[in-house]
mmCIF file of C-alpha atoms and ligand atoms in Angstrom:
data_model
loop_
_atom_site.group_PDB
_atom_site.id
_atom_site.type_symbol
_atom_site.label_atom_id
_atom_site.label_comp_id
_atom_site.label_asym_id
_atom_site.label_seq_id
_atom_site.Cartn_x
_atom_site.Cartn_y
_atom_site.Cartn_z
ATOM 1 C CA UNK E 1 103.132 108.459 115.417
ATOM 2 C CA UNK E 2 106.398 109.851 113.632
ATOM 3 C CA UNK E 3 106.537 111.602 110.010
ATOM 4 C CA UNK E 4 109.575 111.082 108.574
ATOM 5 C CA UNK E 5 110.928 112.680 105.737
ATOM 6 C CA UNK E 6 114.366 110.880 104.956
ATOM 7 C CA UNK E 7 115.023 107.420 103.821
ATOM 8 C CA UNK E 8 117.414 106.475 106.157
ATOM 9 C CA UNK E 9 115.255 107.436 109.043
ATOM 10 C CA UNK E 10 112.752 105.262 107.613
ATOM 11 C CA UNK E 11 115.191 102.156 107.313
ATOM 12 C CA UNK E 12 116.789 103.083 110.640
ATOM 13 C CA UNK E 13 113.486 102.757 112.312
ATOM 14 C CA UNK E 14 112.483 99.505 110.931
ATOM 15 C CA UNK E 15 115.879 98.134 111.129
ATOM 16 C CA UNK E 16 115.306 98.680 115.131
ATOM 17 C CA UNK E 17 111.654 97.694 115.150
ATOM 18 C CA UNK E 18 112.547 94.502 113.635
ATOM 19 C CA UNK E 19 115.907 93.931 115.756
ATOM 20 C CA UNK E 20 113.419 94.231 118.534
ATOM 21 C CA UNK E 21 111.318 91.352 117.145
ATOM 22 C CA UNK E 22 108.289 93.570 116.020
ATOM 23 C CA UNK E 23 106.725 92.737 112.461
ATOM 24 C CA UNK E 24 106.085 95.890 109.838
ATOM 25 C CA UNK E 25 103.192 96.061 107.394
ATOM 26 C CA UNK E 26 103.407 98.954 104.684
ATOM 27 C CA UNK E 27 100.834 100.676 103.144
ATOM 28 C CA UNK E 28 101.613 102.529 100.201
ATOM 29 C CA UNK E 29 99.971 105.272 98.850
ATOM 30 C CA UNK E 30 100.101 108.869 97.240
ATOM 31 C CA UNK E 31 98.142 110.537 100.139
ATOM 32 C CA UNK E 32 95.022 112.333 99.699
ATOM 33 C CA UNK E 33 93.699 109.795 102.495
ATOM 34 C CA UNK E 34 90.202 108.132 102.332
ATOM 35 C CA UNK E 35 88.915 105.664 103.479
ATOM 36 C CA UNK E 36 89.852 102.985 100.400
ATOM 37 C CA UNK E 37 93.598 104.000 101.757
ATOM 38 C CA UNK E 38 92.253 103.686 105.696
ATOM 39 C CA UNK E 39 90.884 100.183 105.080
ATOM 40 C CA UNK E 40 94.054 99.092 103.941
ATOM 41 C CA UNK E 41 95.702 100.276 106.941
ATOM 42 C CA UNK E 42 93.291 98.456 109.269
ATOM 43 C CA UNK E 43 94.491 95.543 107.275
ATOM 44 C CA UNK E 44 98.102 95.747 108.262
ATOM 45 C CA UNK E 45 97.522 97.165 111.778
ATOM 46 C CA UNK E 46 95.521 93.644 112.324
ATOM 47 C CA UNK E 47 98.428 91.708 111.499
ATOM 48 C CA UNK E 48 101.611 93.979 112.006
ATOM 49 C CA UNK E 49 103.519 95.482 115.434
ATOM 50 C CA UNK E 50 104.102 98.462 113.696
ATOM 51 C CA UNK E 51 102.438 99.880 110.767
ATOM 52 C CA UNK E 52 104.222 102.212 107.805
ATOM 53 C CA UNK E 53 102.041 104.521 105.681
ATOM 54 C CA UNK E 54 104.319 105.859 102.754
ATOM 55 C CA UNK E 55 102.665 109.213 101.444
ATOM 56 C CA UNK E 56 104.092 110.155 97.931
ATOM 57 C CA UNK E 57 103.087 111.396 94.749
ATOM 58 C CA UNK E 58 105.560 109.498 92.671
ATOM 59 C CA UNK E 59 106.327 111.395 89.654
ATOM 60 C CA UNK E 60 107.648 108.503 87.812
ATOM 61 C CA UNK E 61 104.342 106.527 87.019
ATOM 62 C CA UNK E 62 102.366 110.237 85.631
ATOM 63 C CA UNK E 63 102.789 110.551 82.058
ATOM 64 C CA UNK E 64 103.523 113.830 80.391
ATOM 65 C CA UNK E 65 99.830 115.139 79.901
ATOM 66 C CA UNK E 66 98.490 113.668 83.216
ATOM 67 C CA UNK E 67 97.823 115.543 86.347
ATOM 68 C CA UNK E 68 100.566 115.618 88.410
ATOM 69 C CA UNK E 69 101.017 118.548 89.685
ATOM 70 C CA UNK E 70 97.279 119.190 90.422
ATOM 71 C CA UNK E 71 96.988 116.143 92.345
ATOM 72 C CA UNK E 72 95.983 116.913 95.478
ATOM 73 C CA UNK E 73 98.721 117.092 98.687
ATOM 74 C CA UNK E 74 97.640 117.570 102.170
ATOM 75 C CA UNK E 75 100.640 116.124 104.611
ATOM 76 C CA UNK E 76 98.960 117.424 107.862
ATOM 77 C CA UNK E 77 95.238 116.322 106.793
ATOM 78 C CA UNK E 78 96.686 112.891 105.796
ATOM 79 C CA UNK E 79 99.182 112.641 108.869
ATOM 80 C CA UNK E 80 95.706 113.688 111.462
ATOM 81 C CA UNK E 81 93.930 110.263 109.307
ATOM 82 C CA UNK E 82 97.130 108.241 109.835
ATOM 83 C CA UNK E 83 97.344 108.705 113.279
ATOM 84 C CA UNK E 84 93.910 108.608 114.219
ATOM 85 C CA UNK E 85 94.022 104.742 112.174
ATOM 86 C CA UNK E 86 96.835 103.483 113.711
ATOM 87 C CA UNK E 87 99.880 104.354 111.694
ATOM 88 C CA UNK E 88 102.999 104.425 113.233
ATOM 89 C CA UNK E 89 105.138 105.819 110.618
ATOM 90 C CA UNK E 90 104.246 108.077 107.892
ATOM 91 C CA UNK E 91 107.289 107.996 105.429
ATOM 92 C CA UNK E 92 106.410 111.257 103.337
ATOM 93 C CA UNK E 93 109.915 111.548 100.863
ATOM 94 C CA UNK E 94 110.300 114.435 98.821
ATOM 95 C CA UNK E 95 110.972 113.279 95.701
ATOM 96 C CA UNK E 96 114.750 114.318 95.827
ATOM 97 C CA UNK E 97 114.981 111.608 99.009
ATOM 98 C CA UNK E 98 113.269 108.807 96.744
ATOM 99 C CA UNK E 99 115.410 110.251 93.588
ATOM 100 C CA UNK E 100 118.256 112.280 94.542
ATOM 101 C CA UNK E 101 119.656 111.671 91.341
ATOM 102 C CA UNK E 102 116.616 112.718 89.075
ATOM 103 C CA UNK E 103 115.827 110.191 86.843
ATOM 104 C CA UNK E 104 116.717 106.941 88.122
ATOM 105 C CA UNK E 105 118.815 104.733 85.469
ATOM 106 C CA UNK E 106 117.332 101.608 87.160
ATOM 107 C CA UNK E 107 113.550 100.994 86.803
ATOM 108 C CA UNK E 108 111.522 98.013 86.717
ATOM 109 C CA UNK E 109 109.098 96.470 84.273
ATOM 110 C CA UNK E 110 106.691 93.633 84.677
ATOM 111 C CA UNK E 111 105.930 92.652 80.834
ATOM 112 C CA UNK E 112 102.841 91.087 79.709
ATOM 113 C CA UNK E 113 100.465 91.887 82.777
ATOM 114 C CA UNK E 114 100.948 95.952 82.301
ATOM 115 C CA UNK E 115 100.532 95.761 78.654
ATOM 116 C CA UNK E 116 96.452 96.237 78.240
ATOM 117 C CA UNK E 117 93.980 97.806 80.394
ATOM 118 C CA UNK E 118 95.456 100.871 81.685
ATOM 119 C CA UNK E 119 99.049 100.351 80.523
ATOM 120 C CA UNK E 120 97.341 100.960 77.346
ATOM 121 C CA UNK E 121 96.480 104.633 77.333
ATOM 122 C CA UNK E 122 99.269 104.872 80.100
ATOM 123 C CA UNK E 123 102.343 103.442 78.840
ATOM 124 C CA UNK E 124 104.674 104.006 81.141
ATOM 125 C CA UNK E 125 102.592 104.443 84.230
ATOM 126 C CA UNK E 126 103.333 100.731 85.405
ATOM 127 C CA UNK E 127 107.344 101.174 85.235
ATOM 128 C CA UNK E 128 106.743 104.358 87.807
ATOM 129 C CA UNK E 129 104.581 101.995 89.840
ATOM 130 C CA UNK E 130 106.962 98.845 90.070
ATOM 131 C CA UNK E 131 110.124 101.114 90.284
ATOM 132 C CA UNK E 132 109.087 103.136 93.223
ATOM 133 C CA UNK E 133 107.415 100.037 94.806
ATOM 134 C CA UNK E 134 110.561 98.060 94.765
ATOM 135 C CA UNK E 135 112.163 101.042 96.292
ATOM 136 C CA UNK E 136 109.827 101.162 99.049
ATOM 137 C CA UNK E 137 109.777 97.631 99.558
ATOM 138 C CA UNK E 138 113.837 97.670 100.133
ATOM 139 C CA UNK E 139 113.418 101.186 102.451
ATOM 140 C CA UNK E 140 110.725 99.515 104.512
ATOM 141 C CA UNK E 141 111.676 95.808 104.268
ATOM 142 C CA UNK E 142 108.132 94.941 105.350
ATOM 143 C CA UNK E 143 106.942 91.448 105.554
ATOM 144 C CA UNK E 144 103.534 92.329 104.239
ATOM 145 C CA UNK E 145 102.469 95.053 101.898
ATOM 146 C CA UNK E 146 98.837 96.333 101.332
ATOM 147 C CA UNK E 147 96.974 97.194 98.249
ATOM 148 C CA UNK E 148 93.423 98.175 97.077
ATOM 149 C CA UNK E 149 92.228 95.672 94.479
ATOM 150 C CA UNK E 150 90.328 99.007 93.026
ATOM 151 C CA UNK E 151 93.665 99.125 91.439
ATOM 152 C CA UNK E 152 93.382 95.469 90.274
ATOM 153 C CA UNK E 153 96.152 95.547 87.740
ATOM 154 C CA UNK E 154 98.387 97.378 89.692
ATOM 155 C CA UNK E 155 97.716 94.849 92.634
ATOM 156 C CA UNK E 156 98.599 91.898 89.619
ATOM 157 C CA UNK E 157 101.405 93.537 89.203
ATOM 158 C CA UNK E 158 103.060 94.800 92.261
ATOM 159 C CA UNK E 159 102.839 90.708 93.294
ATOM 160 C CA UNK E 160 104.278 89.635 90.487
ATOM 161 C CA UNK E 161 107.143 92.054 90.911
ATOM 162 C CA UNK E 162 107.438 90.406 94.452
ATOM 163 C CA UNK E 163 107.311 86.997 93.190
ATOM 164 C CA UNK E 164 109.683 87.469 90.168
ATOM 165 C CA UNK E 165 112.568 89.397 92.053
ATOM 166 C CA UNK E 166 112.060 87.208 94.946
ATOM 167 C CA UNK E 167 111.327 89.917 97.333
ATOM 168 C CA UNK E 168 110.293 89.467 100.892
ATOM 169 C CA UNK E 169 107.216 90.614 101.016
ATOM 170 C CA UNK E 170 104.118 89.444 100.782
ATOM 171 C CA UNK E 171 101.552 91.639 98.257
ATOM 172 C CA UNK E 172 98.111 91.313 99.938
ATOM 173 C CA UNK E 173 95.171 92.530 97.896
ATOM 174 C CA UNK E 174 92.254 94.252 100.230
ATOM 175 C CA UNK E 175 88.327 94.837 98.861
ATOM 176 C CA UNK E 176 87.736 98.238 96.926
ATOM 177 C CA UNK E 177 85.993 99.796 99.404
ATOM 178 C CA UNK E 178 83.145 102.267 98.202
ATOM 179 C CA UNK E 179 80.968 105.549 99.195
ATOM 180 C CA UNK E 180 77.436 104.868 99.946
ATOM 181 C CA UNK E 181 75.792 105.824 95.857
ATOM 182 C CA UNK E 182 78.547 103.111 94.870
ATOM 183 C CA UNK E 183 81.181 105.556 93.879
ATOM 184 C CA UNK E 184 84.823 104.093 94.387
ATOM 185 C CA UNK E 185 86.760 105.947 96.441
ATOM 186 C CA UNK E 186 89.539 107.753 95.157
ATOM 187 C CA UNK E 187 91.471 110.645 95.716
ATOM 188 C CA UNK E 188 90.706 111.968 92.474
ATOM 189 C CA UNK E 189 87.065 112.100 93.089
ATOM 190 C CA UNK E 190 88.005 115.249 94.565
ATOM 191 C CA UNK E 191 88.410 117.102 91.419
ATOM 192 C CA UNK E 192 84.593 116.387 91.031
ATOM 193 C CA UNK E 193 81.951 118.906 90.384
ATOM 194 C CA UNK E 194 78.435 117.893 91.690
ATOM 195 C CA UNK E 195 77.186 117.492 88.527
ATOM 196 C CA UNK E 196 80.582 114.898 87.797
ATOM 197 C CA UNK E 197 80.165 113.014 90.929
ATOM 198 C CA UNK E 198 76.644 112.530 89.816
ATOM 199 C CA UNK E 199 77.370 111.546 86.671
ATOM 200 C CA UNK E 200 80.184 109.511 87.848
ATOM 201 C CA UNK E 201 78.053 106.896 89.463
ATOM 202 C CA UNK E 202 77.132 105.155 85.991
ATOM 203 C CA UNK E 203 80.547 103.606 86.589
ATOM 204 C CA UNK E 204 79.570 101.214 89.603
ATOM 205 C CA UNK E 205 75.505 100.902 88.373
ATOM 206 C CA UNK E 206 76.570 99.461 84.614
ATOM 207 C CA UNK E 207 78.776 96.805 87.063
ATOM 208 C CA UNK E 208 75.877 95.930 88.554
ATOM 209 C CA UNK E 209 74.428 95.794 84.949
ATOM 210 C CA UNK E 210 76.982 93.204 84.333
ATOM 211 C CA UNK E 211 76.661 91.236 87.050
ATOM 212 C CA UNK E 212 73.128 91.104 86.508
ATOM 213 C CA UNK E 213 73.477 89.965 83.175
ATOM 214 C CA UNK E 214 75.891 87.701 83.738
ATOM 215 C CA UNK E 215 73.664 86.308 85.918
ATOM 216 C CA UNK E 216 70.676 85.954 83.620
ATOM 217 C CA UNK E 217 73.111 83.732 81.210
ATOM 218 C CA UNK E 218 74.863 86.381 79.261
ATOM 219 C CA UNK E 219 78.453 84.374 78.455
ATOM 220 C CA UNK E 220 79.589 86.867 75.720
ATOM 221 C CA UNK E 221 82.504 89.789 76.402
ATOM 222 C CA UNK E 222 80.694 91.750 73.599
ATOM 223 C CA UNK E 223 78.286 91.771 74.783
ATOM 224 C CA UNK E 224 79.054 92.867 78.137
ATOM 225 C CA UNK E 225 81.268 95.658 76.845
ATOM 226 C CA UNK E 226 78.182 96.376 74.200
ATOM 227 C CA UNK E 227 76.004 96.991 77.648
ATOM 228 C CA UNK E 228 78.663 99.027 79.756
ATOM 229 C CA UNK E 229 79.495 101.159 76.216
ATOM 230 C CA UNK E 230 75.712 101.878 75.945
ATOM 231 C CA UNK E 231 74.863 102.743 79.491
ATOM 232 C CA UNK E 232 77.641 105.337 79.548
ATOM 233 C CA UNK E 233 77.412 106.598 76.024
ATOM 234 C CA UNK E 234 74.231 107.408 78.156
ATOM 235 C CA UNK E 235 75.701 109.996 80.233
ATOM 236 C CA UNK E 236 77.206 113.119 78.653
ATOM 237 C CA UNK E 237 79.523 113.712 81.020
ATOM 238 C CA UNK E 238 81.250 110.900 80.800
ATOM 239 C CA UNK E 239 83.363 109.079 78.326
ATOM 240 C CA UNK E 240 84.570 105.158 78.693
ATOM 241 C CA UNK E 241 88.334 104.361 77.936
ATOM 242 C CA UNK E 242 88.054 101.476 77.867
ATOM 243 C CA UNK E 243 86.050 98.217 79.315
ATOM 244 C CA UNK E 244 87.440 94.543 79.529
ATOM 245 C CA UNK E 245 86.783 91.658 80.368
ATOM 246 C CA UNK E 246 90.098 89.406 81.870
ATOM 247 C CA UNK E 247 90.750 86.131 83.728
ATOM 248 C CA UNK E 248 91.301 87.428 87.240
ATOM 249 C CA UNK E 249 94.587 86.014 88.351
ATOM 250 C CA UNK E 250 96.895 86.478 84.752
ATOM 251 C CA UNK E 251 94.815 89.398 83.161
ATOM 252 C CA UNK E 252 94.542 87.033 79.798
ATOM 253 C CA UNK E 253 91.847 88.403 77.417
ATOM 254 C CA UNK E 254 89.431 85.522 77.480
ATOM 255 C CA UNK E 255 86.493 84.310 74.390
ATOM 256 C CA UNK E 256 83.916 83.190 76.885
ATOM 257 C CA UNK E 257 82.886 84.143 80.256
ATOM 258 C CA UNK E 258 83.972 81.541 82.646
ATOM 259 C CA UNK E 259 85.884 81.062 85.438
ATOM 260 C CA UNK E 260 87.567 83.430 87.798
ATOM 261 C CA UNK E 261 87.074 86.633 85.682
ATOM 262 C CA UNK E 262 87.483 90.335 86.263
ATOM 263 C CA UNK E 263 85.685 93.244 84.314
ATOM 264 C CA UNK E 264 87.983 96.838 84.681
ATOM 265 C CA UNK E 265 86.743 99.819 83.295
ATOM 266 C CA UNK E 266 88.259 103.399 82.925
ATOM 267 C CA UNK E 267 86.684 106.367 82.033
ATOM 268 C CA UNK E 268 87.371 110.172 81.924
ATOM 269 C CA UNK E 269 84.471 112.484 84.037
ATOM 270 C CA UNK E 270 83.929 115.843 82.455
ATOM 271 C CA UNK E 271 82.479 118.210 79.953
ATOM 272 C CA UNK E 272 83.533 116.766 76.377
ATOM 273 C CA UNK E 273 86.764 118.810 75.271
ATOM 274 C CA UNK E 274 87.223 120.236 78.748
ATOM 275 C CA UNK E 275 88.972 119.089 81.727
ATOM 276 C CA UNK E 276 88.399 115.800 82.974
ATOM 277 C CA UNK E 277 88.915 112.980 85.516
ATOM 278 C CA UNK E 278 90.158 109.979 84.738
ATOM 279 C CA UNK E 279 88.508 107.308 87.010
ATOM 280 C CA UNK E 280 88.742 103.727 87.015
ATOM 281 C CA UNK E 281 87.004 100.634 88.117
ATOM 282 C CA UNK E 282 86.138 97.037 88.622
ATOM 283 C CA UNK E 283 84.250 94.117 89.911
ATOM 284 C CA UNK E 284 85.467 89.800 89.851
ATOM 285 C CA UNK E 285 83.274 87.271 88.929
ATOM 286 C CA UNK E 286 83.203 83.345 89.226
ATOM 287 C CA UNK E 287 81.075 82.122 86.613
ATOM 288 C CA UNK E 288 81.150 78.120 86.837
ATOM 289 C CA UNK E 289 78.441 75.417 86.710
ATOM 290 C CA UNK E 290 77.344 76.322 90.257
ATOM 291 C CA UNK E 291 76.072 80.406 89.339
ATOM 292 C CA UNK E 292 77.639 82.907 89.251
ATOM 293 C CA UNK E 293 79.421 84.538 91.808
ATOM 294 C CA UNK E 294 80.190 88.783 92.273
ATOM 295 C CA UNK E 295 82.762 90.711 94.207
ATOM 296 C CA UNK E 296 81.893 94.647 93.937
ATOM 297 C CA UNK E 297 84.127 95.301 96.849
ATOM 298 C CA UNK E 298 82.342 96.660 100.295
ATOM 299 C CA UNK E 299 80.147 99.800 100.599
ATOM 300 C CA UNK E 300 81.651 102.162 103.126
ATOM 301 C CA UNK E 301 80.240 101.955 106.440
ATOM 302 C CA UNK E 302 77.788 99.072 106.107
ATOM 303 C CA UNK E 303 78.525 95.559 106.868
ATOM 304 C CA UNK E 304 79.336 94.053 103.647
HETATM 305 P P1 AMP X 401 96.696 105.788 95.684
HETATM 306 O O1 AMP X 401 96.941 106.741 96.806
HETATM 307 O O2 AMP X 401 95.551 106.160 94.822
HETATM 308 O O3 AMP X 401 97.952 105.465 94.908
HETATM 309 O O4 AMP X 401 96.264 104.423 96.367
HETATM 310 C C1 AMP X 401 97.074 103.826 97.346
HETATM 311 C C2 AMP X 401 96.513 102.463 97.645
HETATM 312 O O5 AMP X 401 95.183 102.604 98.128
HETATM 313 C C3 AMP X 401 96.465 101.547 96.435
HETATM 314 O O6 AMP X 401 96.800 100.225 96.825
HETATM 315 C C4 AMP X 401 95.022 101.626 96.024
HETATM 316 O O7 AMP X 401 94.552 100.479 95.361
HETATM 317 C C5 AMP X 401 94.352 101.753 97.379
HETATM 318 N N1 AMP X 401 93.018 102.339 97.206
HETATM 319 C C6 AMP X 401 92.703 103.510 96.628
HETATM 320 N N2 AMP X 401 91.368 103.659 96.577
HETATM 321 C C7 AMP X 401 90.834 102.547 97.132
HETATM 322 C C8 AMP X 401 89.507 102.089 97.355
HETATM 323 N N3 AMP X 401 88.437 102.798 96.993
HETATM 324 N N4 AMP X 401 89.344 100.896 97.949
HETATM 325 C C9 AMP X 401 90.417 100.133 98.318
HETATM 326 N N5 AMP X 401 91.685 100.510 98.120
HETATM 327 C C10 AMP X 401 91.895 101.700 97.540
#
């Protein structure tokens, strides 16, 4: 496995890989590897000859009060993970290779589908996200990119980029992948206390809530952001941003729970007034005249 610092390295070596008829899967991520970020790679190591893993904390999609320079950055921990899943490549840019201008003049903005949920509170997170993606995307040229559908929107968005600009790649969306109390993975979980990570937990049981309900005949979005609001309002350390409820495939606000739906929540992990975590979340449901239907993702290490 290389690590390779410098875009044109990175475009060298898949410009030969390709030439020499292999196919390249990317996996991008900010590092901090887990194994939400792992299962992706399996993904594209399945179904690619050689496998990129982009590590970088893009400053672009943090907004001013967010926690960029805290989050966390371990190249050798991430590049022992890499290697150990497969990677080939591990393009880790420092951000004057992925902006050696500064501030790019170009960026790109997917309207309508970044507009609610977390583009809400984060306004211009999406724009970092679909800027630096399209970058990577013409760096790598990969045929398939991988994403966690923990970041649902982002995954919605990210494809849409793809299909809109006509880009060559193909945005696959893997299963959220989480520990064994139900926690999802993330690389923020490691800003934590015990008594957070705990607490944090409410976020995946009040899914289950909803699913549950939604399977006892509950059809209203009130009422299944009434039930999430109340079972966290439950836990002092931990404050919901926001829960909604969304068809799955356009993120349209919907009246009635039917259909291919998904319900995202975000919420920030910590004493009240001190610092917290923001963590997010998710699960898809089919509700139609046959039941109803749940994804939750996959529990790490069990079967399903
Ligand atoms: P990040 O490093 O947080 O930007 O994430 C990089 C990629 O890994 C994104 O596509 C995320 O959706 C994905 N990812 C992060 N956590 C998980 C998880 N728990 N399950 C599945 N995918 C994940």
């Amino acid at each position: 496995m290389k690590v390779l610092h410098r875009v044109a390295d990175v475009r060298a070596a898949c410009d030969e890989a390709r030439r020499a008829g292999a196919s390249v899967g990317l996996v991008p991520t900010m590092g901090a590897l887990h194994e939400g970020h792992l299962s992706l790679v399996s993904a594209a190591r399945a179904e690619h000859d050689l496998v990129v893993l982009s590590v970088f904390v893009n400053p672009l999609q943090f907004g001013a009060r967010e926690d960029l320079d805290a989050y966390p950055r371990d190249l050798d921990a991430d590049a022992a993970l890499a290697a150990a899943a497969g990677v080939d490549i591990v393009f880790a840019p420092g951000v004057d290779d992925m902006y050696p201008t500064g501030r790019p003049l170009t960026t790109v903005h997917v309207a309508e589908l970044t507009a609610g949920l977390c583009g809400a509170a984060r306004p211009t997170h999406f724009d970092g996200v679909t800027t630096v993606c399209a970058k990577l995307f013409a760096i790598v040229g990969a045929c398939h990119a991988y994403f966690g559908r923990k970041d649902y929107q982002q995954w919605r968005v990210v494809r849409r980029l793809a299909h809109d600009l006509d880009l060559p790649v193909e945005v696959v969306g893997c299963p959220l992948v989480r520990e064994p109390d139900g926690l999802a993975m993330s690389s923020r979980n490691r800003y934590l206390t015990p008594a957070e990570r705990d607490a944090a937990t409410v976020l995946s049981r009040v899914l289950r809530a909803v699913v549950a309900a939604v399977d006892a005949g509950v059809r209203d979005p009130a009422a299944v952001r009434d039930l999430v609001a109340r079972a966290v309002a439950e836990e002092p350390l931990v404050a919901l941003e926001y829960c909604e409820i969304r068809r799955s495939d356009d993120l349209a606000p919907v009246a009635e729970l039917d259909g291919e739906l998904l319900v995202a929540l975000a919420a920030h992990v910590g004493p009240p007034g001190g610092r917290t975590t923001r963590l997010i979340d998710n699960c898809t449901l089919v509700v139609g005249p046959g039941g109803v239907t749940a994804d939750l993702g996959t529990i790490y290490g069990s079967a399903g």
